[in-house]
PDB file of C-alpha atoms in Angstrom:
ATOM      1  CA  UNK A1168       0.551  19.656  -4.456  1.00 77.00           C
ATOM      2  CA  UNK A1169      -0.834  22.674  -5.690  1.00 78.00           C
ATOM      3  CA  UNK A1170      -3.147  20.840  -8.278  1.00 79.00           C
ATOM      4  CA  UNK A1171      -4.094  18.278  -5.884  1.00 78.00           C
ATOM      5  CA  UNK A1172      -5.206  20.879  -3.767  1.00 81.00           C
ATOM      6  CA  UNK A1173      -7.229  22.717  -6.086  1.00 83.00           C
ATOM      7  CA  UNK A1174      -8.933  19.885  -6.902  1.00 78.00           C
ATOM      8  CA  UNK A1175      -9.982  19.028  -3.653  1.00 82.00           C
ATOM      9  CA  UNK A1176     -11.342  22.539  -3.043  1.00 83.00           C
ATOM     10  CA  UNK A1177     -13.702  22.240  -5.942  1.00 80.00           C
ATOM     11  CA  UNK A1178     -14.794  18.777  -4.781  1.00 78.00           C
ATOM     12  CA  UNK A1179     -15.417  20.329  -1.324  1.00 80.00           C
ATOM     13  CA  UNK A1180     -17.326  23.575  -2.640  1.00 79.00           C
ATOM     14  CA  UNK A1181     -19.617  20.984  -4.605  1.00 76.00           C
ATOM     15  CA  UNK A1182     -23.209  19.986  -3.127  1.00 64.00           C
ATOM     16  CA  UNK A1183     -24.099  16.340  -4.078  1.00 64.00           C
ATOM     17  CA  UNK A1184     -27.280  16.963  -3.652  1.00 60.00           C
ATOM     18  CA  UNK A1185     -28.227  19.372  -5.965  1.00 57.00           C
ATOM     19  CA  UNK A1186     -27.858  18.199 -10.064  1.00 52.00           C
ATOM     20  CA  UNK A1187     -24.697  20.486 -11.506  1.00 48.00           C
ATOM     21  CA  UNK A1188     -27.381  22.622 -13.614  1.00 49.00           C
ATOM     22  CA  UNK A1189     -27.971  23.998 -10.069  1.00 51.00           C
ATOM     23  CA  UNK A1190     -24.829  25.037  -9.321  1.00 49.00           C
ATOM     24  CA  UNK A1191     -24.040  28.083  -8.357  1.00 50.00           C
ATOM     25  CA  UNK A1192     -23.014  29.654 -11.677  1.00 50.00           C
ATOM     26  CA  UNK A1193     -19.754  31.310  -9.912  1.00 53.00           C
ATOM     27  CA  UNK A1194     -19.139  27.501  -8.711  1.00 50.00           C
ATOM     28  CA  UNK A1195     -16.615  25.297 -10.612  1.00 50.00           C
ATOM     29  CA  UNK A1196     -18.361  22.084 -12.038  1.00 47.00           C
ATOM     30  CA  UNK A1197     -16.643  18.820 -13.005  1.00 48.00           C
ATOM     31  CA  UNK A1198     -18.451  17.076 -15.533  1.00 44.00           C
ATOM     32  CA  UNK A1199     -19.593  13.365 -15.335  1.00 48.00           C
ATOM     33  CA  UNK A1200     -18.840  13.007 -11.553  1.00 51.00           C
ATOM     34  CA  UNK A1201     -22.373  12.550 -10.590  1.00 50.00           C
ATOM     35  CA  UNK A1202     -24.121  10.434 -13.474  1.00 54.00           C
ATOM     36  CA  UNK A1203     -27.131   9.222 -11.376  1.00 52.00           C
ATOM     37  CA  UNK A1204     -30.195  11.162 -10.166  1.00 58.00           C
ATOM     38  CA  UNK A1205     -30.221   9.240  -7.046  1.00 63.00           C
ATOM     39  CA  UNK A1206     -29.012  11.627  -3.897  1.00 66.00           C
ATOM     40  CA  UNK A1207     -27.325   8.579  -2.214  1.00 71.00           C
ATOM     41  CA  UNK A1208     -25.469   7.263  -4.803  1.00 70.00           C
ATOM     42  CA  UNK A1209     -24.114  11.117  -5.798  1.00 73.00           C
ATOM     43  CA  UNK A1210     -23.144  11.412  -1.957  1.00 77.00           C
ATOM     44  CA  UNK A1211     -21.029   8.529  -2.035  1.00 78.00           C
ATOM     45  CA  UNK A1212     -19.340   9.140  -5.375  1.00 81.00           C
ATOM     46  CA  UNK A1213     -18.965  12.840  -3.962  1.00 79.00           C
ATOM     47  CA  UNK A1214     -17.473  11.427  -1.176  1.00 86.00           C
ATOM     48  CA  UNK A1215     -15.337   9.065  -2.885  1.00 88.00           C
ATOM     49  CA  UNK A1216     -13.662  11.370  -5.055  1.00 87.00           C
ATOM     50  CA  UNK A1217     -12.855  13.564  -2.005  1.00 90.00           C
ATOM     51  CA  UNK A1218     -11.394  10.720   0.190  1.00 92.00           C
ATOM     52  CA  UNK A1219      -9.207  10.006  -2.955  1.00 91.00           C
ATOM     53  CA  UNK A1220      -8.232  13.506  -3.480  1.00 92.00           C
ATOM     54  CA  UNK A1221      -7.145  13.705  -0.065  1.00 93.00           C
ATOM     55  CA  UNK A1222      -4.957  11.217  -0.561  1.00 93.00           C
ATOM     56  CA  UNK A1223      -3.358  12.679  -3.475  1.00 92.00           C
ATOM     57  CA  UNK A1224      -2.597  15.997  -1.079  1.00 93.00           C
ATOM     58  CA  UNK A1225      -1.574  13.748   1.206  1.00 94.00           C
ATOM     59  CA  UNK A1226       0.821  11.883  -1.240  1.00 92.00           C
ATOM     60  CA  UNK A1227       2.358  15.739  -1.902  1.00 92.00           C
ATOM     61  CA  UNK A1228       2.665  16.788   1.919  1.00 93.00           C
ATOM     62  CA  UNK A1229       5.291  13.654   2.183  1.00 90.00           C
ATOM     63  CA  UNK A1230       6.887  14.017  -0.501  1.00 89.00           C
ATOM     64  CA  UNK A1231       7.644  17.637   0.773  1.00 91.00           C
ATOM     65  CA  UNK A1232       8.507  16.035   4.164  1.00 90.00           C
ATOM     66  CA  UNK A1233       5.377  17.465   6.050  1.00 92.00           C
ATOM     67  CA  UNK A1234       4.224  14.532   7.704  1.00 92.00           C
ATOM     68  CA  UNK A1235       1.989  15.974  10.195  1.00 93.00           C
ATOM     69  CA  UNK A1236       0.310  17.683   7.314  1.00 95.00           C
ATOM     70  CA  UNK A1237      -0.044  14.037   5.298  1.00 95.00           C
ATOM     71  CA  UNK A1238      -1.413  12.639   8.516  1.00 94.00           C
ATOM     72  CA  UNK A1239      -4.411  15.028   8.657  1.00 96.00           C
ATOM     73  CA  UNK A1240      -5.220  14.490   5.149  1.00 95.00           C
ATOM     74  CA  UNK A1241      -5.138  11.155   5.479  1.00 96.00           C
ATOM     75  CA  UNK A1242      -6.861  10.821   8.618  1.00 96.00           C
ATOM     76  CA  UNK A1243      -9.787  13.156   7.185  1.00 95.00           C
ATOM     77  CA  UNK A1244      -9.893  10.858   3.952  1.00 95.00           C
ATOM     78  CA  UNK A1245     -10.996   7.623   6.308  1.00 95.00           C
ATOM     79  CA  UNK A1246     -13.880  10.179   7.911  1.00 94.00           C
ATOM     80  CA  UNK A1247     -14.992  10.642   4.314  1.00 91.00           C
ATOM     81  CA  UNK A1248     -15.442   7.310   3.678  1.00 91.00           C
ATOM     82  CA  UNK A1249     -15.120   4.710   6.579  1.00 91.00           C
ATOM     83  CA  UNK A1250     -15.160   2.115   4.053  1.00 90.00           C
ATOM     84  CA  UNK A1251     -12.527   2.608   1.651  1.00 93.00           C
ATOM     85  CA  UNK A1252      -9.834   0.188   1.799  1.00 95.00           C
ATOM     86  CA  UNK A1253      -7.538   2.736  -0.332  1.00 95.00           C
ATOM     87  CA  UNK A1254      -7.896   4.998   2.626  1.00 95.00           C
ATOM     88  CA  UNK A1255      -7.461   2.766   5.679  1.00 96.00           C
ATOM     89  CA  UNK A1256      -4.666   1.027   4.257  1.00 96.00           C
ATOM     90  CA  UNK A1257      -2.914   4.357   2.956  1.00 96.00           C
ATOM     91  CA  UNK A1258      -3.565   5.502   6.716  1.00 96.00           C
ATOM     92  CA  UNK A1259      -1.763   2.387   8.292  1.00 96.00           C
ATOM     93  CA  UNK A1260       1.143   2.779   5.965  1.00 95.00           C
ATOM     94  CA  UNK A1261       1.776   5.916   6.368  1.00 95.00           C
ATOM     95  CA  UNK A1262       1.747   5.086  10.845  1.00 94.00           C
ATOM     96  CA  UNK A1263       3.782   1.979   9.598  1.00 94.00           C
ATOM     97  CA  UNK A1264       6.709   4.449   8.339  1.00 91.00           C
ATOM     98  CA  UNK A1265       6.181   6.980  10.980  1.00 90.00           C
ATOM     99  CA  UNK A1266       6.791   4.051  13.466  1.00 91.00           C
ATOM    100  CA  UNK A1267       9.552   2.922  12.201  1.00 89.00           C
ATOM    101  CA  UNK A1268      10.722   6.202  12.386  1.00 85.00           C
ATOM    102  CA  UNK A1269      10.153   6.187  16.112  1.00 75.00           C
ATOM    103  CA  UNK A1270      10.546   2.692  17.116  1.00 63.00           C
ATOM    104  CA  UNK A1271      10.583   3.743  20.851  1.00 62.00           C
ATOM    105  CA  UNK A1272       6.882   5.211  20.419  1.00 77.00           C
ATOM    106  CA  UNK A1273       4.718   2.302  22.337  1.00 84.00           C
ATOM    107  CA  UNK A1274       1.436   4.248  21.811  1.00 87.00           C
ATOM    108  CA  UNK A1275       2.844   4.955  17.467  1.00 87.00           C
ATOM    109  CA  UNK A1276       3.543   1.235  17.192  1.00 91.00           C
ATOM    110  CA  UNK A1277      -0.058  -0.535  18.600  1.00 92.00           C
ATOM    111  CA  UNK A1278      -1.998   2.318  16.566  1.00 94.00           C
ATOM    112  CA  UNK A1279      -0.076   1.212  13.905  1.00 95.00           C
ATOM    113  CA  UNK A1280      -0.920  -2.290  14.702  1.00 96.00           C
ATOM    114  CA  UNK A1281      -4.827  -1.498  14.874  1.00 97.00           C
ATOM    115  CA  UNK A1282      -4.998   0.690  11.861  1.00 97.00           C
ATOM    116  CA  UNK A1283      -3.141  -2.394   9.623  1.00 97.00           C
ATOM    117  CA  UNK A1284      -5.035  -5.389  11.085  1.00 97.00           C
ATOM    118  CA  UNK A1285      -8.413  -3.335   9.994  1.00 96.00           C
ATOM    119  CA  UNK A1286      -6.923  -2.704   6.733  1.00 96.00           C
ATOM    120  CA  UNK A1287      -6.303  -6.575   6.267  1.00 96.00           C
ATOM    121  CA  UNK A1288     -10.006  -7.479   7.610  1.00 95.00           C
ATOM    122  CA  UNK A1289     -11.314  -5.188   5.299  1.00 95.00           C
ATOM    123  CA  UNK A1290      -9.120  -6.310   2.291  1.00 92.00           C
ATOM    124  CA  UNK A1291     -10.063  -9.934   3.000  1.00 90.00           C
ATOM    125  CA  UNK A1292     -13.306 -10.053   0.345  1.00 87.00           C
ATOM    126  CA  UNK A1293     -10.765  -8.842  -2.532  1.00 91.00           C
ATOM    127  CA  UNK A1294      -7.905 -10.598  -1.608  1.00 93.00           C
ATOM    128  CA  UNK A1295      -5.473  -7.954  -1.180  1.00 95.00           C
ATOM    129  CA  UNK A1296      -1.950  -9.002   0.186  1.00 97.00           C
ATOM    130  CA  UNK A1297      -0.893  -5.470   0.703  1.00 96.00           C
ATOM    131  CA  UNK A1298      -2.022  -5.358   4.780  1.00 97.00           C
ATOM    132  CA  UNK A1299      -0.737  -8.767   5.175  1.00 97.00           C
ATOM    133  CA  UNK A1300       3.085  -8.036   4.133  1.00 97.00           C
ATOM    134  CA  UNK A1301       3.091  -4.781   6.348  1.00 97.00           C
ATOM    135  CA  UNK A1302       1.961  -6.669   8.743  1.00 97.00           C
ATOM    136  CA  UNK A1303       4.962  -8.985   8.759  1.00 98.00           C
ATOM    137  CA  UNK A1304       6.893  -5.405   8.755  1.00 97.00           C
ATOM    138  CA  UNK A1305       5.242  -4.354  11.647  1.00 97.00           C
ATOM    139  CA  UNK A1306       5.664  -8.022  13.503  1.00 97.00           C
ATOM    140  CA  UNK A1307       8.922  -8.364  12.689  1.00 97.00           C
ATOM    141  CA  UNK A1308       9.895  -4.987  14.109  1.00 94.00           C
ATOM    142  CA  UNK A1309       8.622  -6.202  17.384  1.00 94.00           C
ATOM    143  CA  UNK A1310      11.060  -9.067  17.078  1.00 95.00           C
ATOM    144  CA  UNK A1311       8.195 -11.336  16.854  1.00 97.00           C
ATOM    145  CA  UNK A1312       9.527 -13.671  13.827  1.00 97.00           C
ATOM    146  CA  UNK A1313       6.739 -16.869  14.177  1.00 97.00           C
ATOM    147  CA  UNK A1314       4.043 -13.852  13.508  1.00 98.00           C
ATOM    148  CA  UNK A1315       5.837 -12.310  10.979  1.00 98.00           C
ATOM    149  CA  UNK A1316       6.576 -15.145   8.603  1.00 98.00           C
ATOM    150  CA  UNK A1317       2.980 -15.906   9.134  1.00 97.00           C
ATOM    151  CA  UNK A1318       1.959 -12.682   7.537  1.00 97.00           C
ATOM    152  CA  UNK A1319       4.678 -13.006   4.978  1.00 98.00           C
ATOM    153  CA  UNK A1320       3.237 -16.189   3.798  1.00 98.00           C
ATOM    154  CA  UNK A1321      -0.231 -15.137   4.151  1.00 97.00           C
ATOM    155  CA  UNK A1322       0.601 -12.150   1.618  1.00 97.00           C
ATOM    156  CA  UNK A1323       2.690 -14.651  -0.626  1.00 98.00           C
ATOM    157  CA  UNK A1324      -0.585 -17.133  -0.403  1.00 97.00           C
ATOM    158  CA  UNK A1325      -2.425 -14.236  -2.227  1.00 97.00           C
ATOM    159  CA  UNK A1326       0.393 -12.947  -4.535  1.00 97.00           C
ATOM    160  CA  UNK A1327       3.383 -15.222  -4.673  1.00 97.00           C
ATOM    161  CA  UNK A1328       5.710 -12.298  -6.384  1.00 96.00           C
ATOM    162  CA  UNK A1329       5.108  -9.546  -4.016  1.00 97.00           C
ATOM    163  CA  UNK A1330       8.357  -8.479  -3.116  1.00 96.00           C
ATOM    164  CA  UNK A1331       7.889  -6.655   0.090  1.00 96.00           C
ATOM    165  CA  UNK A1332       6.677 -10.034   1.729  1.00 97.00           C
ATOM    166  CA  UNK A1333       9.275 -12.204  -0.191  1.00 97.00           C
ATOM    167  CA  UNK A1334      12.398  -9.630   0.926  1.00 96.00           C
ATOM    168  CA  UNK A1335      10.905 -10.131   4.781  1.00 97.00           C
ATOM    169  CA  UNK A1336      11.052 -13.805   4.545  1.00 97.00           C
ATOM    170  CA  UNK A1337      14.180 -13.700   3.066  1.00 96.00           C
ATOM    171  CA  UNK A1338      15.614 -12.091   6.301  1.00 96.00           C
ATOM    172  CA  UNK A1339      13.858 -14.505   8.213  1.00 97.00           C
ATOM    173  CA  UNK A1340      14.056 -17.738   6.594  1.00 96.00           C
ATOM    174  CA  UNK A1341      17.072 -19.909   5.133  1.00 94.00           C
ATOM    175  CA  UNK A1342      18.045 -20.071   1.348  1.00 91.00           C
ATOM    176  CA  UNK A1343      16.538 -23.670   1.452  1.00 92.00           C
ATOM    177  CA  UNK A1344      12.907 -22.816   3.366  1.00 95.00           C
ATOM    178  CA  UNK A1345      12.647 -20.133   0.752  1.00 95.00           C
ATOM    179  CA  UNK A1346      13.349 -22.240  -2.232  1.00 94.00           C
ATOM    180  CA  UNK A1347       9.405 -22.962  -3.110  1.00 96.00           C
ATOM    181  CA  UNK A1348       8.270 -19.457  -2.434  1.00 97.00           C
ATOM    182  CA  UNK A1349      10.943 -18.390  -4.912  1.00 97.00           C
ATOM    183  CA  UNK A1350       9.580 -21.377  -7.507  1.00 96.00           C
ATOM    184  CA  UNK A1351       6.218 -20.081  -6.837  1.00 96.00           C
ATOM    185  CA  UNK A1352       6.937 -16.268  -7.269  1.00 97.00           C
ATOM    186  CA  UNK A1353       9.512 -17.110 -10.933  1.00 95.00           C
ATOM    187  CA  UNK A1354       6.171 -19.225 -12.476  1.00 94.00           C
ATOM    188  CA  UNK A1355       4.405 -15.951 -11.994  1.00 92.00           C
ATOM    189  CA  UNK A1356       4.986 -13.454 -15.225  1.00 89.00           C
ATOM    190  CA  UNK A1357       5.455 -10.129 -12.390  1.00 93.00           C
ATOM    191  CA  UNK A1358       8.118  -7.657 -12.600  1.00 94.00           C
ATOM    192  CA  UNK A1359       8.166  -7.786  -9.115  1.00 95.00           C
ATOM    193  CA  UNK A1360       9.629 -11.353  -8.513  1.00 95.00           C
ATOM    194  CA  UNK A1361      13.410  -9.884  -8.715  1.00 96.00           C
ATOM    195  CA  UNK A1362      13.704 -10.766  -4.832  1.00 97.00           C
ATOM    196  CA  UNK A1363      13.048 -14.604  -5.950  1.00 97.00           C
ATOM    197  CA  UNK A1364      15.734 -14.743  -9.133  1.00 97.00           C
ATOM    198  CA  UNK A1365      18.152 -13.450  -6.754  1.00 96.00           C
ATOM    199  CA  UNK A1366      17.716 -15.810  -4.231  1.00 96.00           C
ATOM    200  CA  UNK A1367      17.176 -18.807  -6.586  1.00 96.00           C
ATOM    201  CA  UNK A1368      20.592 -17.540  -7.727  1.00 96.00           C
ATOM    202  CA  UNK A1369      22.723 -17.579  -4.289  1.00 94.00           C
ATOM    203  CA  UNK A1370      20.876 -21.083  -3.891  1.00 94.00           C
ATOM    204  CA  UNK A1371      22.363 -22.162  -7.717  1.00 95.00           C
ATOM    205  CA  UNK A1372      25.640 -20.684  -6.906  1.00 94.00           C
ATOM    206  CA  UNK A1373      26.007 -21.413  -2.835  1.00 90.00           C
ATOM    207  CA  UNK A1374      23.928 -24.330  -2.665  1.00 87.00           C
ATOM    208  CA  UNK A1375      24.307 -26.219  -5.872  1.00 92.00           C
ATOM    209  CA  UNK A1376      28.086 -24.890  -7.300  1.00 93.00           C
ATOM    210  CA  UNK A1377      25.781 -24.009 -10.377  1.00 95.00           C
ATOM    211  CA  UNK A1378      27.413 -20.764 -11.353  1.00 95.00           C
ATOM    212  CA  UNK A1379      26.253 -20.547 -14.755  1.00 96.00           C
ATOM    213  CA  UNK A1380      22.475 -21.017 -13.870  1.00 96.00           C
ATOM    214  CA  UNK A1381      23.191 -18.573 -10.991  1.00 96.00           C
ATOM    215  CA  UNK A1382      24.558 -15.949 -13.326  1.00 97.00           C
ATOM    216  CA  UNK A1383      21.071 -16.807 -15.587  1.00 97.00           C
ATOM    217  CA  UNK A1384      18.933 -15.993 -12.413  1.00 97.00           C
ATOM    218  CA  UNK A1385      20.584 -12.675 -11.743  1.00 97.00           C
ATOM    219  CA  UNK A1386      20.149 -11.767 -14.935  1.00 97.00           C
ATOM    220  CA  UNK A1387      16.362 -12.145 -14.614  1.00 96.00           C
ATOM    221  CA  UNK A1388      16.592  -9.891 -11.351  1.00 96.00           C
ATOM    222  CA  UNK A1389      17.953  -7.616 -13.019  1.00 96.00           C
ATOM    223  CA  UNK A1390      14.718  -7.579 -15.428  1.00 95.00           C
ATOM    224  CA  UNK A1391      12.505  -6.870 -12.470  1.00 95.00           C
ATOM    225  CA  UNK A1392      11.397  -3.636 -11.438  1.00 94.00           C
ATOM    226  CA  UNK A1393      11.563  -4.096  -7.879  1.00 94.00           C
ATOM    227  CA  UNK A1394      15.248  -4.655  -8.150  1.00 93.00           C
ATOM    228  CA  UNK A1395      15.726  -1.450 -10.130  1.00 91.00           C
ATOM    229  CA  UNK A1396      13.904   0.688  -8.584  1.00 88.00           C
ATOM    230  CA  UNK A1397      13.267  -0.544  -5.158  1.00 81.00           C
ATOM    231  CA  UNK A1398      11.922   2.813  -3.947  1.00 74.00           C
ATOM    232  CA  UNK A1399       8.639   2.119  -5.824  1.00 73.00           C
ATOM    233  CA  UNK A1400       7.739  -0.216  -3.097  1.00 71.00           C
ATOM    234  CA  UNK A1401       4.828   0.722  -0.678  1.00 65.00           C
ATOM    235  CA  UNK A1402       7.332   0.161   1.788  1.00 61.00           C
TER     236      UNK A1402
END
């Protein structure tokens, strides 16, 4: 946190305006930040790197269990650049997990609402399934299944392995409905489609009395990272 801190005070104590030979010489200067001579383009890349460096102090405050602290940071990183999907989506997640939290929080649950349906909007032109599967979190939290499968499958539609939206239908759906999401997510060479060998493999052994091809699509699971470490997940 310490680093990530420092680093954002040197951003902060830069000008963008001014080329770094201008600097004041008691200033730090990080080289190669600003390669064009154009003012506008050197605001926007200063302002980039200090939404991003927000986030990274952000990152630290909840990792030190300071969320109020995180929410500042992150809240001041989508001032710095309105734009940034990074930032409005790291903002939404973050309300996502304080919601959830705090699911008696009315007010907590439709900010998070509004903060993740602009984060899907504006990951829409890059296809970004990310908003989509937190979406189904937030839906399904609300007991609001139709709406949250729909978001499941919209974030499947763009990434057919990602495992937050594959465990949520999972919860909602039958071993059979799920069986060509799973199909869809094994094709896919992911280490993130363990959530789709395991459920192939209660279908094999459940469904079919195929124990031996069950045992196979464990085994793959197994492989995946999001069955080993499932506390990589951005939720």
């Amino acid at each position: 946190e310490e680093l990530a801190r420092n680093a954002l005070d040197v951003l902060l104590s830069l000008d963008p305006t001014r080329h770094h030979d201008e600097q004041r010489s008691d200033t730090p200067v990080l080289l190669c930040i600003y390669p064009w001579s154009i003012p506008s383009l050197n605001r926007l890349s200063h302002s980039y790197h200090i939404c991003a460096s927000r986030q990274l102090v952000a990152e630290a405050c909840i990792r030190s269990s300071r969320p109020e602290d995180a929410r500042v940071f992150l809240t001041d990183a989508v001032k710095d650049l309105p734009g940034n999907f990074e930032a409005a989506f790291a903002l939404a997640a973050f309300h996502l997990r304080i919601m959830l939290d705090h699911v008696s929080d009315e007010n907590e649950a439709k900010k998070t609402r509004t903060l993740l349906l602009k984060a899907a909007k504006m990951g829409m032109d890059t296809a970004k399934p990310d908003p989509f599967a937190l979406l189904g979190v937030w839906y399904e939290s609300q007991k609001d299944a139709t709406r949250a499968k729909g978001c499941y499958q919209k974030a499947l539609a763009i990434d057919p392995s990602h495992p937050v939206a594959g465990r949520g239908l999972r919860r909602l759906m039958s071993l059979e409905e799920l069986q060509t999401f799973c199909e869809n997510a094994a094709k896919r060479n992911s280490p993130l489609n363990g959530w789709a060998w395991c459920v192939m493999g209660h279908q094999k052994s459940r469904g079919e009395g195929d124990d031996t091809m069950a045992v196979v699509c464990f085994q793959q699971a197994l492989r995946c990272r999001d069955i080993q470490v499932p506390g990589n997940d951005i939720l």
